[in-house]
């Protein structure tokens, strides 16, 4: 019997991209999945796709920047399934822009979605995750560990996830909570290379590319989703893809100037 058989998974940002891939993988492994996002049509289509193979996937629309909607989301998930075994915080968005041109309001908007919403949903689920000795997954980015050029407010909104994940591990790990921080490179998507055309106007052409022009292969979201579930089964602290990025992170901590030089070398000008 699968490790995930009949466990309840709540996935934010589950209507598309990596969130949908994680929901699909969890359902295939036997979990009862609930996906949430703001777009009801996309949610319904995603849930129908997953459920077409006799798998269990429900959908609940919610704006997780709003506390009352988060509370309603968690309450309804519990009403439907009675428990929550894994929370995957995958909702978020990227950005492009020259750092000197990014306003405080732009930082606030991205931090609200990419970080504070993760805190909001995690806190609402914590009593139930602790009861289940379950898992909370924060989907960050390589930018949770090292910033890059022309990423706008994105890196500043993803860096806090690393600290939050470590605090959860230190304080609630002894009580049975497993926390996984996922730091992937750019994910494969159909609109790669064009989705930032407006935000990257006036920036080098590389800024429009996945990862801001970082010289890495894009990652298959379905492959990464399976890796995330395996990391949860093993109760890993972090999943960094590609693994060699760990060396860059270590160098950047020990020798920041050298780390900056390496980041310039591995991104397109």
PDB file of C-alpha atoms in Angstrom:
ATOM      1  CA  UNK A   1       0.000   0.000   0.000  1.00  0.00           C
ATOM      2  CA  UNK A   2       1.308   3.465  -0.910  1.00  0.00           C
ATOM      3  CA  UNK A   3       2.703   5.767   1.790  1.00  0.00           C
ATOM      4  CA  UNK A   4       0.137   8.315   0.578  1.00  0.00           C
ATOM      5  CA  UNK A   5      -2.916   6.035   0.536  1.00  0.00           C
ATOM      6  CA  UNK A   6      -5.983   7.964   1.772  1.00  0.00           C
ATOM      7  CA  UNK A   7      -3.883  10.828   3.142  1.00  0.00           C
ATOM      8  CA  UNK A   8      -5.334  14.298   2.619  1.00  0.00           C
ATOM      9  CA  UNK A   9      -3.290  16.794   0.622  1.00  0.00           C
ATOM     10  CA  UNK A  10      -4.125  20.503   0.366  1.00  0.00           C
ATOM     11  CA  UNK A  11      -2.292  22.215  -2.506  1.00  0.00           C
ATOM     12  CA  UNK A  12      -2.344  25.983  -3.012  1.00  0.00           C
ATOM     13  CA  UNK A  13      -1.701  27.199  -6.529  1.00  0.00           C
ATOM     14  CA  UNK A  14      -3.004  23.811  -7.631  1.00  0.00           C
ATOM     15  CA  UNK A  15      -4.764  24.831 -10.828  1.00  0.00           C
ATOM     16  CA  UNK A  16      -1.699  24.858 -13.081  1.00  0.00           C
ATOM     17  CA  UNK A  17       2.054  24.468 -13.325  1.00  0.00           C
ATOM     18  CA  UNK A  18       3.988  22.769 -10.560  1.00  0.00           C
ATOM     19  CA  UNK A  19       1.032  22.940  -8.155  1.00  0.00           C
ATOM     20  CA  UNK A  20      -1.108  20.936 -10.570  1.00  0.00           C
ATOM     21  CA  UNK A  21       1.737  18.456 -11.111  1.00  0.00           C
ATOM     22  CA  UNK A  22       2.068  17.926  -7.349  1.00  0.00           C
ATOM     23  CA  UNK A  23      -1.694  17.451  -6.992  1.00  0.00           C
ATOM     24  CA  UNK A  24      -1.669  14.972  -9.868  1.00  0.00           C
ATOM     25  CA  UNK A  25       1.233  13.010  -8.353  1.00  0.00           C
ATOM     26  CA  UNK A  26      -0.348  12.931  -4.885  1.00  0.00           C
ATOM     27  CA  UNK A  27      -3.669  11.704  -6.297  1.00  0.00           C
ATOM     28  CA  UNK A  28      -1.879   9.042  -8.353  1.00  0.00           C
ATOM     29  CA  UNK A  29      -0.177   7.865  -5.148  1.00  0.00           C
ATOM     30  CA  UNK A  30      -3.559   7.422  -3.454  1.00  0.00           C
ATOM     31  CA  UNK A  31      -4.103  10.710  -1.644  1.00  0.00           C
ATOM     32  CA  UNK A  32      -7.367  12.585  -1.352  1.00  0.00           C
ATOM     33  CA  UNK A  33      -6.406  15.918  -2.874  1.00  0.00           C
ATOM     34  CA  UNK A  34      -7.914  19.385  -2.517  1.00  0.00           C
ATOM     35  CA  UNK A  35      -6.564  22.088  -4.822  1.00  0.00           C
ATOM     36  CA  UNK A  36      -7.118  25.789  -4.386  1.00  0.00           C
ATOM     37  CA  UNK A  37      -6.480  28.931  -6.421  1.00  0.00           C
ATOM     38  CA  UNK A  38      -8.416  32.051  -7.374  1.00  0.00           C
ATOM     39  CA  UNK A  39      -9.516  31.090 -10.890  1.00  0.00           C
ATOM     40  CA  UNK A  40     -12.571  28.834 -10.580  1.00  0.00           C
ATOM     41  CA  UNK A  41     -12.606  27.740 -14.219  1.00  0.00           C
ATOM     42  CA  UNK A  42      -8.974  26.636 -14.139  1.00  0.00           C
ATOM     43  CA  UNK A  43      -9.529  24.894 -10.802  1.00  0.00           C
ATOM     44  CA  UNK A  44     -12.536  22.968 -12.046  1.00  0.00           C
ATOM     45  CA  UNK A  45     -10.712  21.900 -15.206  1.00  0.00           C
ATOM     46  CA  UNK A  46      -7.650  20.783 -13.233  1.00  0.00           C
ATOM     47  CA  UNK A  47      -9.710  18.785 -10.743  1.00  0.00           C
ATOM     48  CA  UNK A  48     -11.679  17.157 -13.557  1.00  0.00           C
ATOM     49  CA  UNK A  49      -8.454  16.131 -15.289  1.00  0.00           C
ATOM     50  CA  UNK A  50      -7.100  14.501 -12.124  1.00  0.00           C
ATOM     51  CA  UNK A  51     -10.402  12.866 -11.182  1.00  0.00           C
ATOM     52  CA  UNK A  52     -10.827  11.349 -14.660  1.00  0.00           C
ATOM     53  CA  UNK A  53      -8.583   8.430 -13.687  1.00  0.00           C
ATOM     54  CA  UNK A  54     -10.669   7.335 -10.684  1.00  0.00           C
ATOM     55  CA  UNK A  55      -8.560   9.503  -8.401  1.00  0.00           C
ATOM     56  CA  UNK A  56      -9.854  11.808  -5.703  1.00  0.00           C
ATOM     57  CA  UNK A  57      -9.443  15.532  -6.272  1.00  0.00           C
ATOM     58  CA  UNK A  58     -11.705  18.303  -5.036  1.00  0.00           C
ATOM     59  CA  UNK A  59     -11.378  22.020  -5.611  1.00  0.00           C
ATOM     60  CA  UNK A  60     -12.101  25.047  -3.457  1.00  0.00           C
ATOM     61  CA  UNK A  61     -11.550  28.586  -4.783  1.00  0.00           C
ATOM     62  CA  UNK A  62      -9.832  30.962  -2.386  1.00  0.00           C
ATOM     63  CA  UNK A  63      -7.751  34.117  -2.328  1.00  0.00           C
ATOM     64  CA  UNK A  64      -5.093  33.165   0.205  1.00  0.00           C
ATOM     65  CA  UNK A  65      -4.066  36.780   0.714  1.00  0.00           C
ATOM     66  CA  UNK A  66      -7.340  37.095   2.676  1.00  0.00           C
ATOM     67  CA  UNK A  67      -7.423  35.598   6.186  1.00  0.00           C
ATOM     68  CA  UNK A  68     -11.169  34.886   6.196  1.00  0.00           C
ATOM     69  CA  UNK A  69     -10.908  32.945   2.937  1.00  0.00           C
ATOM     70  CA  UNK A  70      -7.975  30.921   4.282  1.00  0.00           C
ATOM     71  CA  UNK A  71      -9.963  29.997   7.383  1.00  0.00           C
ATOM     72  CA  UNK A  72     -12.945  29.001   5.247  1.00  0.00           C
ATOM     73  CA  UNK A  73     -10.689  26.929   2.964  1.00  0.00           C
ATOM     74  CA  UNK A  74      -9.216  24.952   5.846  1.00  0.00           C
ATOM     75  CA  UNK A  75     -12.589  24.502   7.547  1.00  0.00           C
ATOM     76  CA  UNK A  76     -14.175  23.158   4.356  1.00  0.00           C
ATOM     77  CA  UNK A  77     -11.248  20.795   3.720  1.00  0.00           C
ATOM     78  CA  UNK A  78     -11.704  19.418   7.231  1.00  0.00           C
ATOM     79  CA  UNK A  79     -15.461  19.120   6.755  1.00  0.00           C
ATOM     80  CA  UNK A  80     -14.938  17.115   3.579  1.00  0.00           C
ATOM     81  CA  UNK A  81     -12.081  14.896   4.740  1.00  0.00           C
ATOM     82  CA  UNK A  82     -11.705  15.233   8.508  1.00  0.00           C
ATOM     83  CA  UNK A  83      -7.949  15.749   8.464  1.00  0.00           C
ATOM     84  CA  UNK A  84      -4.993  17.335   6.646  1.00  0.00           C
ATOM     85  CA  UNK A  85      -1.807  15.289   6.251  1.00  0.00           C
ATOM     86  CA  UNK A  86       0.183  17.474   3.869  1.00  0.00           C
ATOM     87  CA  UNK A  87       0.020  21.135   2.959  1.00  0.00           C
ATOM     88  CA  UNK A  88       1.820  22.222  -0.202  1.00  0.00           C
ATOM     89  CA  UNK A  89       2.325  25.977  -0.424  1.00  0.00           C
ATOM     90  CA  UNK A  90       2.778  26.439  -4.165  1.00  0.00           C
ATOM     91  CA  UNK A  91       0.846  29.637  -4.881  1.00  0.00           C
ATOM     92  CA  UNK A  92       3.001  32.522  -5.999  1.00  0.00           C
ATOM     93  CA  UNK A  93       4.311  34.518  -8.905  1.00  0.00           C
ATOM     94  CA  UNK A  94       7.617  35.676 -10.300  1.00  0.00           C
ATOM     95  CA  UNK A  95       8.757  39.136 -11.331  1.00  0.00           C
ATOM     96  CA  UNK A  96      11.163  41.122 -13.486  1.00  0.00           C
ATOM     97  CA  UNK A  97      12.546  44.616 -13.137  1.00  0.00           C
ATOM     98  CA  UNK A  98      15.593  46.706 -12.368  1.00  0.00           C
ATOM     99  CA  UNK A  99      16.036  46.864  -8.612  1.00  0.00           C
ATOM    100  CA  UNK A 100      16.363  50.656  -8.525  1.00  0.00           C
ATOM    101  CA  UNK A 101      12.952  50.959 -10.183  1.00  0.00           C
ATOM    102  CA  UNK A 102      10.994  48.573  -7.902  1.00  0.00           C
ATOM    103  CA  UNK A 103       8.761  50.484  -5.493  1.00  0.00           C
ATOM    104  CA  UNK A 104       7.962  49.577  -1.903  1.00  0.00           C
ATOM    105  CA  UNK A 105       4.398  48.832  -3.000  1.00  0.00           C
ATOM    106  CA  UNK A 106       5.671  46.330  -5.571  1.00  0.00           C
ATOM    107  CA  UNK A 107       7.752  44.617  -2.900  1.00  0.00           C
ATOM    108  CA  UNK A 108       4.757  44.557  -0.576  1.00  0.00           C
ATOM    109  CA  UNK A 109       2.494  43.000  -3.214  1.00  0.00           C
ATOM    110  CA  UNK A 110       4.889  40.153  -3.988  1.00  0.00           C
ATOM    111  CA  UNK A 111       5.822  39.507  -0.354  1.00  0.00           C
ATOM    112  CA  UNK A 112       2.101  39.311   0.462  1.00  0.00           C
ATOM    113  CA  UNK A 113       1.538  36.509  -2.024  1.00  0.00           C
ATOM    114  CA  UNK A 114       4.856  34.666  -2.038  1.00  0.00           C
ATOM    115  CA  UNK A 115       5.573  34.745   1.697  1.00  0.00           C
ATOM    116  CA  UNK A 116       2.804  36.054   3.941  1.00  0.00           C
ATOM    117  CA  UNK A 117       0.153  33.887   2.283  1.00  0.00           C
ATOM    118  CA  UNK A 118       2.332  30.862   3.007  1.00  0.00           C
ATOM    119  CA  UNK A 119       2.447  31.898   6.664  1.00  0.00           C
ATOM    120  CA  UNK A 120      -1.306  32.460   6.679  1.00  0.00           C
ATOM    121  CA  UNK A 121      -2.221  29.033   5.282  1.00  0.00           C
ATOM    122  CA  UNK A 122       0.442  27.208   7.277  1.00  0.00           C
ATOM    123  CA  UNK A 123      -0.758  28.674  10.588  1.00  0.00           C
ATOM    124  CA  UNK A 124      -4.340  27.707   9.817  1.00  0.00           C
ATOM    125  CA  UNK A 125      -3.289  24.123   9.082  1.00  0.00           C
ATOM    126  CA  UNK A 126      -0.694  23.663  11.828  1.00  0.00           C
ATOM    127  CA  UNK A 127      -2.923  22.101  14.541  1.00  0.00           C
ATOM    128  CA  UNK A 128      -4.125  19.482  12.071  1.00  0.00           C
ATOM    129  CA  UNK A 129      -0.681  18.816  10.586  1.00  0.00           C
ATOM    130  CA  UNK A 130       0.770  18.365  14.075  1.00  0.00           C
ATOM    131  CA  UNK A 131      -2.015  15.967  14.987  1.00  0.00           C
ATOM    132  CA  UNK A 132      -1.255  13.908  11.875  1.00  0.00           C
ATOM    133  CA  UNK A 133       2.543  14.227  12.271  1.00  0.00           C
ATOM    134  CA  UNK A 134       2.244  15.505   8.728  1.00  0.00           C
ATOM    135  CA  UNK A 135       4.130  17.565   6.195  1.00  0.00           C
ATOM    136  CA  UNK A 136       4.277  21.200   5.144  1.00  0.00           C
ATOM    137  CA  UNK A 137       5.996  21.936   1.851  1.00  0.00           C
ATOM    138  CA  UNK A 138       7.147  25.435   0.936  1.00  0.00           C
ATOM    139  CA  UNK A 139       7.824  25.739  -2.773  1.00  0.00           C
ATOM    140  CA  UNK A 140      10.500  28.382  -2.973  1.00  0.00           C
ATOM    141  CA  UNK A 141      13.091  28.865  -5.686  1.00  0.00           C
ATOM    142  CA  UNK A 142      16.823  28.979  -6.209  1.00  0.00           C
ATOM    143  CA  UNK A 143      16.101  32.649  -5.488  1.00  0.00           C
ATOM    144  CA  UNK A 144      15.225  31.613  -1.913  1.00  0.00           C
ATOM    145  CA  UNK A 145      18.956  31.103  -1.435  1.00  0.00           C
ATOM    146  CA  UNK A 146      20.693  33.421  -3.914  1.00  0.00           C
ATOM    147  CA  UNK A 147      19.393  36.505  -5.707  1.00  0.00           C
ATOM    148  CA  UNK A 148      19.943  37.204  -9.383  1.00  0.00           C
ATOM    149  CA  UNK A 149      19.890  40.210 -11.670  1.00  0.00           C
ATOM    150  CA  UNK A 150      16.645  41.787 -12.898  1.00  0.00           C
ATOM    151  CA  UNK A 151      14.323  39.597 -10.818  1.00  0.00           C
ATOM    152  CA  UNK A 152      12.460  42.603  -9.434  1.00  0.00           C
ATOM    153  CA  UNK A 153      10.956  41.940  -6.001  1.00  0.00           C
ATOM    154  CA  UNK A 154      10.950  38.156  -6.522  1.00  0.00           C
ATOM    155  CA  UNK A 155      14.096  37.169  -4.609  1.00  0.00           C
ATOM    156  CA  UNK A 156      13.198  39.356  -1.620  1.00  0.00           C
ATOM    157  CA  UNK A 157       9.780  37.666  -1.489  1.00  0.00           C
ATOM    158  CA  UNK A 158      11.263  34.148  -1.657  1.00  0.00           C
ATOM    159  CA  UNK A 159      14.214  34.509   0.737  1.00  0.00           C
ATOM    160  CA  UNK A 160      11.946  34.592   3.848  1.00  0.00           C
ATOM    161  CA  UNK A 161      10.639  31.098   3.044  1.00  0.00           C
ATOM    162  CA  UNK A 162      14.027  29.616   3.895  1.00  0.00           C
ATOM    163  CA  UNK A 163      14.061  31.244   7.332  1.00  0.00           C
ATOM    164  CA  UNK A 164      10.430  30.340   8.002  1.00  0.00           C
ATOM    165  CA  UNK A 165      11.034  26.709   7.033  1.00  0.00           C
ATOM    166  CA  UNK A 166      14.037  26.505   9.360  1.00  0.00           C
ATOM    167  CA  UNK A 167      12.084  27.981  12.261  1.00  0.00           C
ATOM    168  CA  UNK A 168       9.293  25.456  11.714  1.00  0.00           C
ATOM    169  CA  UNK A 169      11.842  22.631  11.653  1.00  0.00           C
ATOM    170  CA  UNK A 170      13.561  23.803  14.839  1.00  0.00           C
ATOM    171  CA  UNK A 171      10.462  24.588  16.886  1.00  0.00           C
ATOM    172  CA  UNK A 172       7.853  22.109  15.625  1.00  0.00           C
ATOM    173  CA  UNK A 173       9.991  19.303  14.229  1.00  0.00           C
ATOM    174  CA  UNK A 174      10.350  17.747  17.714  1.00  0.00           C
ATOM    175  CA  UNK A 175       6.522  17.716  17.914  1.00  0.00           C
ATOM    176  CA  UNK A 176       6.261  15.668  14.729  1.00  0.00           C
ATOM    177  CA  UNK A 177       5.895  18.265  11.972  1.00  0.00           C
ATOM    178  CA  UNK A 178       7.960  17.672   8.845  1.00  0.00           C
ATOM    179  CA  UNK A 179       8.881  20.830   6.918  1.00  0.00           C
ATOM    180  CA  UNK A 180      10.338  20.671   3.415  1.00  0.00           C
ATOM    181  CA  UNK A 181      11.754  23.669   1.571  1.00  0.00           C
ATOM    182  CA  UNK A 182      11.867  23.122  -2.196  1.00  0.00           C
ATOM    183  CA  UNK A 183      14.289  25.315  -4.147  1.00  0.00           C
ATOM    184  CA  UNK A 184      14.022  24.507  -7.856  1.00  0.00           C
ATOM    185  CA  UNK A 185      15.482  26.183 -10.890  1.00  0.00           C
ATOM    186  CA  UNK A 186      13.182  27.363 -13.705  1.00  0.00           C
ATOM    187  CA  UNK A 187      10.192  25.087 -14.367  1.00  0.00           C
ATOM    188  CA  UNK A 188       9.138  24.104 -17.878  1.00  0.00           C
ATOM    189  CA  UNK A 189       6.072  26.005 -19.062  1.00  0.00           C
ATOM    190  CA  UNK A 190       4.503  26.843 -22.428  1.00  0.00           C
ATOM    191  CA  UNK A 191       4.943  30.613 -22.134  1.00  0.00           C
ATOM    192  CA  UNK A 192       8.613  30.537 -21.096  1.00  0.00           C
ATOM    193  CA  UNK A 193      10.481  33.375 -22.768  1.00  0.00           C
ATOM    194  CA  UNK A 194       7.399  35.527 -23.380  1.00  0.00           C
ATOM    195  CA  UNK A 195       5.595  35.830 -20.031  1.00  0.00           C
ATOM    196  CA  UNK A 196       7.807  38.730 -18.885  1.00  0.00           C
ATOM    197  CA  UNK A 197       7.728  40.803 -22.087  1.00  0.00           C
ATOM    198  CA  UNK A 198       5.930  43.712 -20.440  1.00  0.00           C
ATOM    199  CA  UNK A 199       7.759  43.572 -17.098  1.00  0.00           C
ATOM    200  CA  UNK A 200      11.172  43.226 -18.777  1.00  0.00           C
ATOM    201  CA  UNK A 201      10.811  46.154 -21.181  1.00  0.00           C
ATOM    202  CA  UNK A 202      14.107  48.023 -21.319  1.00  0.00           C
ATOM    203  CA  UNK A 203      16.050  45.197 -19.661  1.00  0.00           C
ATOM    204  CA  UNK A 204      18.586  42.872 -21.317  1.00  0.00           C
ATOM    205  CA  UNK A 205      16.969  40.146 -23.446  1.00  0.00           C
ATOM    206  CA  UNK A 206      18.116  37.498 -20.959  1.00  0.00           C
ATOM    207  CA  UNK A 207      15.754  38.946 -18.338  1.00  0.00           C
ATOM    208  CA  UNK A 208      12.832  37.563 -20.345  1.00  0.00           C
ATOM    209  CA  UNK A 209      14.199  34.047 -20.142  1.00  0.00           C
ATOM    210  CA  UNK A 210      13.342  31.447 -17.449  1.00  0.00           C
ATOM    211  CA  UNK A 211      15.271  32.135 -14.261  1.00  0.00           C
ATOM    212  CA  UNK A 212      16.319  35.534 -15.542  1.00  0.00           C
ATOM    213  CA  UNK A 213      18.684  33.929 -18.037  1.00  0.00           C
ATOM    214  CA  UNK A 214      20.352  31.466 -15.678  1.00  0.00           C
ATOM    215  CA  UNK A 215      22.268  28.823 -17.645  1.00  0.00           C
ATOM    216  CA  UNK A 216      20.255  25.820 -16.464  1.00  0.00           C
ATOM    217  CA  UNK A 217      17.934  23.354 -18.143  1.00  0.00           C
ATOM    218  CA  UNK A 218      14.290  23.864 -17.275  1.00  0.00           C
ATOM    219  CA  UNK A 219      12.752  21.252 -14.976  1.00  0.00           C
ATOM    220  CA  UNK A 220       9.901  18.883 -15.861  1.00  0.00           C
ATOM    221  CA  UNK A 221       7.202  19.701 -13.271  1.00  0.00           C
ATOM    222  CA  UNK A 222       5.909  16.105 -13.184  1.00  0.00           C
ATOM    223  CA  UNK A 223       9.389  14.773 -12.425  1.00  0.00           C
ATOM    224  CA  UNK A 224       9.857  17.405  -9.705  1.00  0.00           C
ATOM    225  CA  UNK A 225       6.455  16.605  -8.190  1.00  0.00           C
ATOM    226  CA  UNK A 226       7.493  12.974  -7.713  1.00  0.00           C
ATOM    227  CA  UNK A 227      10.773  14.088  -6.168  1.00  0.00           C
ATOM    228  CA  UNK A 228       8.859  16.279  -3.704  1.00  0.00           C
ATOM    229  CA  UNK A 229       6.660  13.386  -2.558  1.00  0.00           C
ATOM    230  CA  UNK A 230       9.719  11.170  -2.126  1.00  0.00           C
ATOM    231  CA  UNK A 231      11.443  13.909  -0.112  1.00  0.00           C
ATOM    232  CA  UNK A 232       8.393  14.050   2.166  1.00  0.00           C
ATOM    233  CA  UNK A 233       8.461  10.280   2.648  1.00  0.00           C
ATOM    234  CA  UNK A 234      12.113  10.601   3.692  1.00  0.00           C
ATOM    235  CA  UNK A 235      11.332  13.708   5.782  1.00  0.00           C
ATOM    236  CA  UNK A 236      14.106  15.688   4.117  1.00  0.00           C
ATOM    237  CA  UNK A 237      14.716  19.266   5.218  1.00  0.00           C
ATOM    238  CA  UNK A 238      15.400  20.669   1.749  1.00  0.00           C
ATOM    239  CA  UNK A 239      15.188  19.692  -1.900  1.00  0.00           C
ATOM    240  CA  UNK A 240      17.427  21.799  -4.134  1.00  0.00           C
ATOM    241  CA  UNK A 241      17.312  21.221  -7.898  1.00  0.00           C
ATOM    242  CA  UNK A 242      19.824  21.094  -9.471  1.00  0.00           C
ATOM    243  CA  UNK A 243      21.838  19.741  -6.575  1.00  0.00           C
ATOM    244  CA  UNK A 244      25.030  21.465  -7.680  1.00  0.00           C
ATOM    245  CA  UNK A 245      23.445  24.802  -6.746  1.00  0.00           C
ATOM    246  CA  UNK A 246      24.230  23.916  -3.120  1.00  0.00           C
ATOM    247  CA  UNK A 247      27.888  24.711  -3.842  1.00  0.00           C
ATOM    248  CA  UNK A 248      26.974  28.184  -5.063  1.00  0.00           C
ATOM    249  CA  UNK A 249      24.885  28.792  -1.948  1.00  0.00           C
ATOM    250  CA  UNK A 250      27.753  27.691   0.327  1.00  0.00           C
ATOM    251  CA  UNK A 251      30.255  29.885  -1.517  1.00  0.00           C
ATOM    252  CA  UNK A 252      27.907  32.873  -1.393  1.00  0.00           C
ATOM    253  CA  UNK A 253      27.609  32.526   2.387  1.00  0.00           C
ATOM    254  CA  UNK A 254      31.338  32.197   2.964  1.00  0.00           C
ATOM    255  CA  UNK A 255      32.595  34.623   0.281  1.00  0.00           C
ATOM    256  CA  UNK A 256      29.816  36.946  -0.897  1.00  0.00           C
ATOM    257  CA  UNK A 257      31.946  38.699  -3.506  1.00  0.00           C
ATOM    258  CA  UNK A 258      32.943  35.369  -5.042  1.00  0.00           C
ATOM    259  CA  UNK A 259      29.299  34.272  -4.943  1.00  0.00           C
ATOM    260  CA  UNK A 260      28.286  37.415  -6.836  1.00  0.00           C
ATOM    261  CA  UNK A 261      30.971  36.749  -9.444  1.00  0.00           C
ATOM    262  CA  UNK A 262      29.734  33.193  -9.929  1.00  0.00           C
ATOM    263  CA  UNK A 263      26.123  34.348 -10.308  1.00  0.00           C
ATOM    264  CA  UNK A 264      27.195  36.769 -13.042  1.00  0.00           C
ATOM    265  CA  UNK A 265      29.079  33.970 -14.793  1.00  0.00           C
ATOM    266  CA  UNK A 266      26.144  31.513 -14.784  1.00  0.00           C
ATOM    267  CA  UNK A 267      23.556  34.014 -16.043  1.00  0.00           C
ATOM    268  CA  UNK A 268      23.379  35.366 -19.563  1.00  0.00           C
ATOM    269  CA  UNK A 269      24.393  39.037 -19.910  1.00  0.00           C
TER     270      UNK A 269
END
